[in-house]
Amino acid sequence: MTDSVIRARRTSEPQAKGDRSPRGAGRRRRRLHASGLPWILPALVLGIGLIYYCIGYTGYISLLNWDGLSPEPEWVALHNYLRIFQDPVFWKAVWHTAVFFVVTFGLQTLLGLVFAVMMHSKIKLGVLYKVIVFVPVVLAPAIMAPVFRQLFAANGQFNWLLEHIGLGFLAQPWIGQESTALPVIMVITIWQWTGLTFVLYFAAMSQIDQSMIEAARIDGAGNIRTLVSIIWPSVRGTTVALAILSAIGALKTFDVPWLVTIAGPNNATQFLGTYIYQTTIQLAHAGYGAALSVILLIVALVMAIVFQTAGRERNAEKNPVERGTN
Amino acid sequence: MHLPFRSKRALRTVAVAAMVGMTALGLAACSSGSNQASSGSATKGTINWWGWTPTNSQEAKDFIAEFNKKYPDIKVNFKLIDITSYDATIRAALASSGGPDLFDLQPGARVQQFGPYAEDMAPVAKAALGSDWKSKIAPIAISGMTLKGKLTALPVGSTYAGMLWINSQLFDKYNLKPPTTLDEWKKDCQVFKQNGVGCFVQGAAQEGFDQDTLQSISNSVEPGLWTKASQGKAKWNDPTIVKTLSIWKDLFDSGIMQSGALGAQQYPDANNQFLTGKYAMIMMGTWYTQYATEKAMTEAISAAGVAGAKTFPILPVAFPDVAGKGHTSEMYGDADYGLAVASKSKNRAAAETFAKWIATTKQGQQVIANRLDTLPTLKGIKPDFTQIKFVDPSLQSTPVNDLLKKVGSVNEPREALLSADVQNAILAAAQSVAGGSASPRQAANTLEQAAEAAANQ
């Protein structure tokens, strides 16, 4: 922005100098070259008018006892927020979100990294494998949900498979019991998003200087040592980006748990997104749902600030000279 | 790229104008529009009807085709909305000026939430049926649709539950009789399982159908207590409810309920399993009567993904005396759905014409009756069995007719008295007991607390 303003001033100077009329020169001096502003104006208006207005309005609603339609909402101040902290379902949803993030991020990272390394190692039919790994990313959860409901049903294909490979003792109603419903949701999510992790790691690994890997090989590093000491540190930026995406994804989780288990049984797959929907739409507690939304927004903001701060500190440690010159 | 502005004032003017314009557009989009426009013509125009039922769009088209024989100048557009997203859709639509002219309402939470945005249909009913209109419509249908003295919708049909539907072929094949007690139910299930056939199937992930089973169990323990609790005249942690939840738990532990029931939905999971012959029993209400017919069952089996559908006769049987106290569960019911005219509609007169025709005329109610999906609410209208073809008339005709006669005397409500909060708490209690994370007493206490909290809101 600063650069563009300077450029705008510079480009206006010759025009002012070339004008012989003092009156005309004065008018032109007043002329403002607002580079960029008209172009961002629609987005700015939409951003402020819709997004920030809606956030503010949600904040206002969160102070009401309201069904979302009634013309006479009741002002309850911070009562909804006080209720949230005593609500066991809310804490369940928070816990599920945290566990979901840790497990899905950890396993997706591991699988994506391994797939990317394998694809870089000149295997036959590599393109086919890439397509197979990536296809789940482009499939809509609404289409896949009935498939997974059938797959993990008590008489579904997964139990059938277990029985046919001699593991019938492990067969159980996967989405019909509290202990296994959340792991099923995590498995589906990992299946769906590992392809994206793989693609990002694959691209990041293409940027690694081959001479570094060759030097490591000459120094006697094996596959594991090369992966841990050369490749993993080299793709750290990608890992941080994936961590941010996974955290955002965990906070926004709605479609898979809602379509596969309706957030049940007994709230076993309840997340903040599903709870907000259930509270606001099904139970018609728009005020309480808005308070939950505000809490979700705060958590997301805190998480974004933490990741941003951590990223800057890492960059600063990595490039101390650049920091000094800036 | 640079765009010159004559002055800062000019720039500001443009910016402010843009902001005002966008805000005005946004507010216009969000505004509710005029509240009471003209009601339009009663005999011509186009009306939009939104509903979650009839779930079979062809059924709605048949209704409209019959209606158009009398009112050819009123075009009715039916928009089928899945029941799971109906509340979200209709809530936003009713708040705007672009919503439906006519919409489905159901006793209970939906009447409570959306009834205030509907016209009072009592004057319409009075105009159609006379001053004694209340005596001409099933009383249970009127009470369920009434909110604070206002008839929020004209009841189109009524449904009743409290019975099981059985696959009579499977019972005949294994020489079994429909269960009348809990022990008989368990024994039947053992035989079915020994032969690789599922016994009883239920989508226990959804509150409405869990409530039906729980209400039936409760009626077996102590008739009427469930209704008293629904009315707030008894506690939800009453010993009868605790006993009800204990028996509910027993259904899971003894293998009556299918494995994984807590993760299954009644529609489509349980419904498809039963209609494809994989299970012998299911908990459904009078809306299942339609599948006693060859046509509807063939369509339903095909919809369940089975090619070359083979129909089989289904029969309604009384819910077993699971408490062993000699109480066979009484049935209970509500208006299935009613048609509400949106207060903001600009075509209220035409919308009232359609609602009046389908709910209060013999012609409209006969069309409803002959589908056997929902039972007509206008007294004296019965299905025309000369036009209805059962899968096995010799087997089904008597039990189905008996069922239709029996519902005429039902006066126990099904969901009409329960708010969304209480229904949600009942589901939580049912699932926590079945899943083993709470004892029946603990779950009943939690349910009572939730009901008290809901009552105080």
Short mmCIF file of N, CA, C and O in Angstrom, two decimals, chain B residues 95-179:
data_model
loop_
_atom_site.label_atom_id
_atom_site.label_comp_id
_atom_site.label_asym_id
_atom_site.label_seq_id
_atom_site.Cartn_x
_atom_site.Cartn_y
_atom_site.Cartn_z
N ALA B 95 -39.15 -15.90 7.74
CA ALA B 95 -38.63 -14.61 8.19
C ALA B 95 -38.50 -13.64 7.02
O ALA B 95 -38.41 -12.44 7.22
N SER B 96 -38.49 -14.15 5.81
CA SER B 96 -38.33 -13.28 4.64
C SER B 96 -39.70 -13.06 3.98
O SER B 96 -40.71 -13.61 4.41
N SER B 97 -39.67 -12.27 2.91
CA SER B 97 -40.93 -12.05 2.19
C SER B 97 -41.02 -12.97 0.97
O SER B 97 -41.95 -12.87 0.19
N GLY B 98 -40.04 -13.85 0.83
CA GLY B 98 -40.03 -14.74 -0.34
C GLY B 98 -40.36 -16.17 0.01
O GLY B 98 -39.98 -17.09 -0.72
N GLY B 99 -41.03 -16.38 1.12
CA GLY B 99 -41.32 -17.74 1.56
C GLY B 99 -42.54 -18.33 0.88
O GLY B 99 -43.09 -17.76 -0.07
N PRO B 100 -42.97 -19.48 1.35
CA PRO B 100 -44.11 -20.17 0.73
C PRO B 100 -45.44 -19.49 1.07
O PRO B 100 -45.54 -18.75 2.05
N ASP B 101 -46.45 -19.79 0.27
CA ASP B 101 -47.80 -19.34 0.59
C ASP B 101 -48.45 -20.32 1.56
O ASP B 101 -49.27 -19.94 2.39
N LEU B 102 -48.04 -21.57 1.40
CA LEU B 102 -48.66 -22.66 2.16
C LEU B 102 -47.53 -23.55 2.67
O LEU B 102 -46.60 -23.85 1.91
N PHE B 103 -47.59 -23.96 3.92
CA PHE B 103 -46.51 -24.84 4.40
C PHE B 103 -47.05 -25.87 5.38
O PHE B 103 -48.07 -25.65 6.04
N ASP B 104 -46.32 -26.99 5.47
CA ASP B 104 -46.72 -28.07 6.36
C ASP B 104 -46.42 -27.70 7.81
O ASP B 104 -45.38 -27.09 8.10
N LEU B 105 -47.30 -28.08 8.70
CA LEU B 105 -47.06 -27.92 10.13
C LEU B 105 -47.39 -29.24 10.81
O LEU B 105 -48.26 -29.99 10.35
N GLN B 106 -46.72 -29.50 11.92
CA GLN B 106 -46.92 -30.74 12.67
C GLN B 106 -47.10 -30.38 14.14
O GLN B 106 -46.43 -29.46 14.62
N PRO B 107 -47.98 -31.07 14.84
CA PRO B 107 -48.16 -30.77 16.26
C PRO B 107 -46.85 -30.88 17.03
O PRO B 107 -45.97 -31.64 16.65
N GLY B 108 -46.76 -30.12 18.10
CA GLY B 108 -45.55 -30.16 18.92
C GLY B 108 -44.63 -29.01 18.59
O GLY B 108 -45.07 -27.86 18.43
N ALA B 109 -43.35 -29.33 18.46
CA ALA B 109 -42.33 -28.29 18.31
C ALA B 109 -42.58 -27.40 17.09
O ALA B 109 -42.39 -26.18 17.15
N ARG B 110 -43.03 -27.98 15.99
CA ARG B 110 -43.20 -27.17 14.77
C ARG B 110 -44.37 -26.19 14.90
O ARG B 110 -44.27 -25.05 14.45
N VAL B 111 -45.45 -26.64 15.48
CA VAL B 111 -46.57 -25.70 15.71
C VAL B 111 -46.11 -24.58 16.65
O VAL B 111 -46.41 -23.41 16.43
N GLN B 112 -45.35 -24.95 17.69
CA GLN B 112 -44.88 -23.94 18.64
C GLN B 112 -43.94 -22.94 17.98
O GLN B 112 -43.99 -21.74 18.25
N GLN B 113 -43.07 -23.44 17.11
CA GLN B 113 -42.06 -22.55 16.52
C GLN B 113 -42.58 -21.73 15.34
O GLN B 113 -42.25 -20.56 15.20
N PHE B 114 -43.38 -22.38 14.49
CA PHE B 114 -43.77 -21.70 13.25
C PHE B 114 -45.24 -21.29 13.21
O PHE B 114 -45.65 -20.56 12.30
N GLY B 115 -46.02 -21.76 14.18
CA GLY B 115 -47.43 -21.40 14.24
C GLY B 115 -47.68 -19.90 14.28
O GLY B 115 -48.65 -19.41 13.65
N PRO B 116 -46.86 -19.13 14.99
CA PRO B 116 -47.11 -17.68 15.04
C PRO B 116 -47.03 -17.00 13.68
O PRO B 116 -47.49 -15.87 13.54
N TYR B 117 -46.46 -17.66 12.68
CA TYR B 117 -46.31 -17.04 11.36
C TYR B 117 -47.35 -17.54 10.37
O TYR B 117 -47.18 -17.43 9.17
N ALA B 118 -48.40 -18.13 10.92
CA ALA B 118 -49.48 -18.66 10.08
C ALA B 118 -50.78 -17.92 10.39
O ALA B 118 -50.98 -17.40 11.48
N GLU B 119 -51.65 -17.89 9.39
CA GLU B 119 -52.98 -17.31 9.56
C GLU B 119 -53.83 -18.19 10.48
O GLU B 119 -53.62 -19.41 10.54
N ASP B 120 -54.78 -17.60 11.15
CA ASP B 120 -55.74 -18.39 11.93
C ASP B 120 -56.71 -19.05 10.96
O ASP B 120 -57.42 -18.36 10.21
N MET B 121 -56.73 -20.38 10.96
CA MET B 121 -57.55 -21.10 9.99
C MET B 121 -58.94 -21.44 10.54
O MET B 121 -59.75 -22.04 9.83
N ALA B 122 -59.22 -21.05 11.77
CA ALA B 122 -60.54 -21.34 12.33
C ALA B 122 -61.67 -20.71 11.51
O ALA B 122 -62.68 -21.37 11.22
N PRO B 123 -61.54 -19.44 11.09
CA PRO B 123 -62.61 -18.86 10.26
C PRO B 123 -62.79 -19.62 8.94
O PRO B 123 -63.92 -19.74 8.44
N VAL B 124 -61.70 -20.12 8.39
CA VAL B 124 -61.78 -20.89 7.14
C VAL B 124 -62.55 -22.19 7.38
O VAL B 124 -63.44 -22.57 6.59
N ALA B 125 -62.21 -22.86 8.50
CA ALA B 125 -62.90 -24.12 8.83
C ALA B 125 -64.38 -23.86 9.08
O ALA B 125 -65.25 -24.63 8.65
N LYS B 126 -64.67 -22.75 9.75
CA LYS B 126 -66.06 -22.41 10.05
C LYS B 126 -66.84 -22.12 8.77
O LYS B 126 -67.99 -22.58 8.61
N ALA B 127 -66.20 -21.42 7.86
CA ALA B 127 -66.86 -21.10 6.59
C ALA B 127 -67.13 -22.37 5.78
O ALA B 127 -68.13 -22.46 5.07
N ALA B 128 -66.24 -23.34 5.91
CA ALA B 128 -66.38 -24.56 5.10
C ALA B 128 -67.34 -25.57 5.73
O ALA B 128 -68.09 -26.24 5.02
N LEU B 129 -67.28 -25.68 7.07
CA LEU B 129 -68.03 -26.77 7.73
C LEU B 129 -69.16 -26.28 8.64
O LEU B 129 -69.85 -27.09 9.26
N GLY B 130 -69.28 -24.98 8.77
CA GLY B 130 -70.33 -24.45 9.64
C GLY B 130 -69.82 -24.18 11.04
O GLY B 130 -68.67 -24.47 11.38
N SER B 131 -70.71 -23.63 11.86
CA SER B 131 -70.29 -23.20 13.19
C SER B 131 -69.90 -24.39 14.09
O SER B 131 -69.16 -24.22 15.05
N ASP B 132 -70.39 -25.58 13.77
CA ASP B 132 -70.03 -26.75 14.57
C ASP B 132 -68.88 -27.54 13.92
O ASP B 132 -68.82 -28.76 14.00
N TRP B 133 -67.98 -26.78 13.26
CA TRP B 133 -66.89 -27.42 12.50
C TRP B 133 -66.03 -28.33 13.37
O TRP B 133 -65.51 -29.34 12.89
N LYS B 134 -65.91 -27.99 14.64
CA LYS B 134 -65.03 -28.79 15.51
C LYS B 134 -65.54 -30.21 15.66
O LYS B 134 -64.76 -31.14 15.88
N SER B 135 -66.85 -30.36 15.57
CA SER B 135 -67.42 -31.70 15.76
C SER B 135 -67.25 -32.56 14.51
O SER B 135 -67.50 -33.76 14.53
N LYS B 136 -66.83 -31.95 13.41
CA LYS B 136 -66.72 -32.68 12.15
C LYS B 136 -65.29 -33.12 11.84
O LYS B 136 -65.04 -33.80 10.84
N ILE B 137 -64.35 -32.67 12.67
CA ILE B 137 -62.94 -33.03 12.46
C ILE B 137 -62.46 -33.80 13.68
O ILE B 137 -62.90 -33.53 14.81
N ALA B 138 -61.55 -34.77 13.46
CA ALA B 138 -61.01 -35.55 14.57
C ALA B 138 -60.46 -34.61 15.64
O ALA B 138 -59.62 -33.76 15.33
N PRO B 139 -60.95 -34.70 16.88
CA PRO B 139 -60.55 -33.74 17.92
C PRO B 139 -59.05 -33.70 18.16
O PRO B 139 -58.48 -32.65 18.44
N ILE B 140 -58.39 -34.86 18.03
CA ILE B 140 -56.95 -34.91 18.30
C ILE B 140 -56.17 -34.08 17.28
O ILE B 140 -55.10 -33.54 17.55
N ALA B 141 -56.76 -33.96 16.08
CA ALA B 141 -56.10 -33.18 15.03
C ALA B 141 -56.24 -31.68 15.30
O ALA B 141 -55.32 -30.91 15.05
N ILE B 142 -57.38 -31.29 15.84
CA ILE B 142 -57.59 -29.86 16.12
C ILE B 142 -56.71 -29.41 17.27
O ILE B 142 -56.04 -28.38 17.19
N SER B 143 -56.69 -30.19 18.35
CA SER B 143 -55.93 -29.77 19.53
C SER B 143 -54.45 -29.64 19.22
O SER B 143 -53.78 -28.72 19.67
N GLY B 144 -53.93 -30.56 18.41
CA GLY B 144 -52.50 -30.53 18.09
C GLY B 144 -52.10 -29.33 17.25
O GLY B 144 -50.96 -28.87 17.31
N MET B 145 -53.05 -28.82 16.47
CA MET B 145 -52.74 -27.70 15.58
C MET B 145 -53.08 -26.35 16.20
O MET B 145 -52.91 -25.31 15.57
N THR B 146 -53.60 -26.38 17.41
CA THR B 146 -54.01 -25.13 18.06
C THR B 146 -52.90 -24.60 18.96
O THR B 146 -52.32 -25.33 19.75
N LEU B 147 -52.61 -23.32 18.79
CA LEU B 147 -51.58 -22.67 19.60
C LEU B 147 -52.17 -21.38 20.16
O LEU B 147 -52.53 -20.47 19.41
N LYS B 148 -52.28 -21.33 21.46
CA LYS B 148 -52.82 -20.16 22.15
C LYS B 148 -54.17 -19.73 21.54
O LYS B 148 -54.39 -18.56 21.23
N GLY B 149 -55.02 -20.71 21.31
CA GLY B 149 -56.35 -20.42 20.81
C GLY B 149 -56.46 -20.24 19.31
O GLY B 149 -57.55 -20.07 18.78
N LYS B 150 -55.32 -20.27 18.63
CA LYS B 150 -55.33 -20.07 17.17
C LYS B 150 -55.14 -21.40 16.45
O LYS B 150 -54.25 -22.17 16.80
N LEU B 151 -56.00 -21.68 15.47
CA LEU B 151 -55.83 -22.88 14.65
C LEU B 151 -54.77 -22.55 13.60
O LEU B 151 -55.04 -21.87 12.62
N THR B 152 -53.55 -23.04 13.84
CA THR B 152 -52.41 -22.62 13.00
C THR B 152 -52.44 -23.26 11.63
O THR B 152 -51.83 -22.75 10.69
N ALA B 153 -53.12 -24.40 11.50
CA ALA B 153 -53.17 -25.09 10.20
C ALA B 153 -54.41 -25.94 10.15
O ALA B 153 -54.91 -26.40 11.19
N LEU B 154 -54.91 -26.17 8.96
CA LEU B 154 -56.03 -27.10 8.79
C LEU B 154 -55.46 -28.51 8.73
O LEU B 154 -54.66 -28.81 7.83
N PRO B 155 -55.83 -29.38 9.67
CA PRO B 155 -55.26 -30.73 9.68
C PRO B 155 -55.71 -31.52 8.45
O PRO B 155 -56.90 -31.62 8.17
N VAL B 156 -54.73 -32.04 7.73
CA VAL B 156 -55.01 -32.78 6.49
C VAL B 156 -55.23 -34.25 6.80
O VAL B 156 -56.10 -34.90 6.25
N GLY B 157 -54.40 -34.76 7.69
CA GLY B 157 -54.50 -36.17 8.04
C GLY B 157 -53.98 -36.39 9.44
O GLY B 157 -53.38 -35.49 10.04
N SER B 158 -54.24 -37.55 9.97
CA SER B 158 -53.72 -37.86 11.30
C SER B 158 -52.99 -39.19 11.27
O SER B 158 -53.26 -40.04 10.42
N THR B 159 -52.06 -39.34 12.19
CA THR B 159 -51.30 -40.60 12.28
C THR B 159 -51.34 -41.09 13.72
O THR B 159 -51.41 -40.29 14.66
N TYR B 160 -51.24 -42.37 13.85
CA TYR B 160 -51.28 -43.00 15.16
C TYR B 160 -50.16 -44.03 15.23
O TYR B 160 -49.80 -44.63 14.22
N ALA B 161 -49.62 -44.19 16.40
CA ALA B 161 -48.55 -45.18 16.58
C ALA B 161 -48.85 -45.98 17.84
O ALA B 161 -49.86 -45.74 18.51
N GLY B 162 -47.94 -46.90 18.15
CA GLY B 162 -48.14 -47.74 19.32
C GLY B 162 -48.35 -49.19 18.94
O GLY B 162 -48.84 -49.98 19.75
N MET B 163 -47.99 -49.53 17.71
CA MET B 163 -48.12 -50.94 17.29
C MET B 163 -46.86 -51.36 16.55
O MET B 163 -46.04 -50.52 16.18
N LEU B 164 -46.71 -52.66 16.35
CA LEU B 164 -45.61 -53.17 15.53
C LEU B 164 -46.19 -53.56 14.18
O LEU B 164 -47.37 -53.88 14.06
N TRP B 165 -45.35 -53.54 13.18
CA TRP B 165 -45.69 -54.12 11.89
C TRP B 165 -44.81 -55.34 11.69
O TRP B 165 -43.60 -55.29 11.98
N ILE B 166 -45.42 -56.44 11.24
CA ILE B 166 -44.64 -57.67 11.09
C ILE B 166 -44.66 -58.14 9.64
O ILE B 166 -45.60 -57.87 8.89
N ASN B 167 -43.60 -58.86 9.28
CA ASN B 167 -43.52 -59.53 7.98
C ASN B 167 -44.15 -60.91 8.17
O ASN B 167 -43.53 -61.81 8.75
N SER B 168 -45.39 -61.06 7.73
CA SER B 168 -46.12 -62.29 8.05
C SER B 168 -45.52 -63.52 7.36
O SER B 168 -45.62 -64.64 7.86
N GLN B 169 -44.84 -63.31 6.24
CA GLN B 169 -44.20 -64.45 5.56
C GLN B 169 -43.12 -65.06 6.44
O GLN B 169 -42.99 -66.29 6.53
N LEU B 170 -42.33 -64.21 7.08
CA LEU B 170 -41.25 -64.72 7.93
C LEU B 170 -41.83 -65.43 9.16
O LEU B 170 -41.31 -66.47 9.59
N PHE B 171 -42.89 -64.88 9.72
CA PHE B 171 -43.52 -65.53 10.88
C PHE B 171 -44.07 -66.90 10.48
O PHE B 171 -43.93 -67.87 11.21
N ASP B 172 -44.70 -66.96 9.30
CA ASP B 172 -45.25 -68.25 8.83
C ASP B 172 -44.13 -69.24 8.54
O ASP B 172 -44.23 -70.43 8.87
N LYS B 173 -43.08 -68.75 7.94
CA LYS B 173 -41.98 -69.63 7.54
C LYS B 173 -41.36 -70.34 8.75
O LYS B 173 -41.01 -71.53 8.66
N TYR B 174 -41.24 -69.62 9.85
CA TYR B 174 -40.61 -70.23 11.04
C TYR B 174 -41.65 -70.61 12.09
O TYR B 174 -41.30 -70.86 13.26
N ASN B 175 -42.90 -70.64 11.64
CA ASN B 175 -43.99 -71.10 12.50
C ASN B 175 -44.04 -70.34 13.84
O ASN B 175 -44.13 -70.94 14.91
N LEU B 176 -43.96 -69.04 13.74
CA LEU B 176 -43.97 -68.22 14.95
C LEU B 176 -45.24 -67.37 15.01
O LEU B 176 -45.88 -67.11 13.98
N LYS B 177 -45.58 -66.96 16.24
CA LYS B 177 -46.73 -66.08 16.43
C LYS B 177 -46.22 -64.72 16.86
O LYS B 177 -45.18 -64.61 17.53
N PRO B 178 -46.92 -63.65 16.50
CA PRO B 178 -46.51 -62.32 16.95
C PRO B 178 -46.42 -62.29 18.47
O PRO B 178 -47.28 -62.85 19.16
N PRO B 179 -45.39 -61.64 19.02
CA PRO B 179 -45.20 -61.65 20.47
C PRO B 179 -46.28 -60.83 21.20
O PRO B 179 -46.70 -59.78 20.70
#
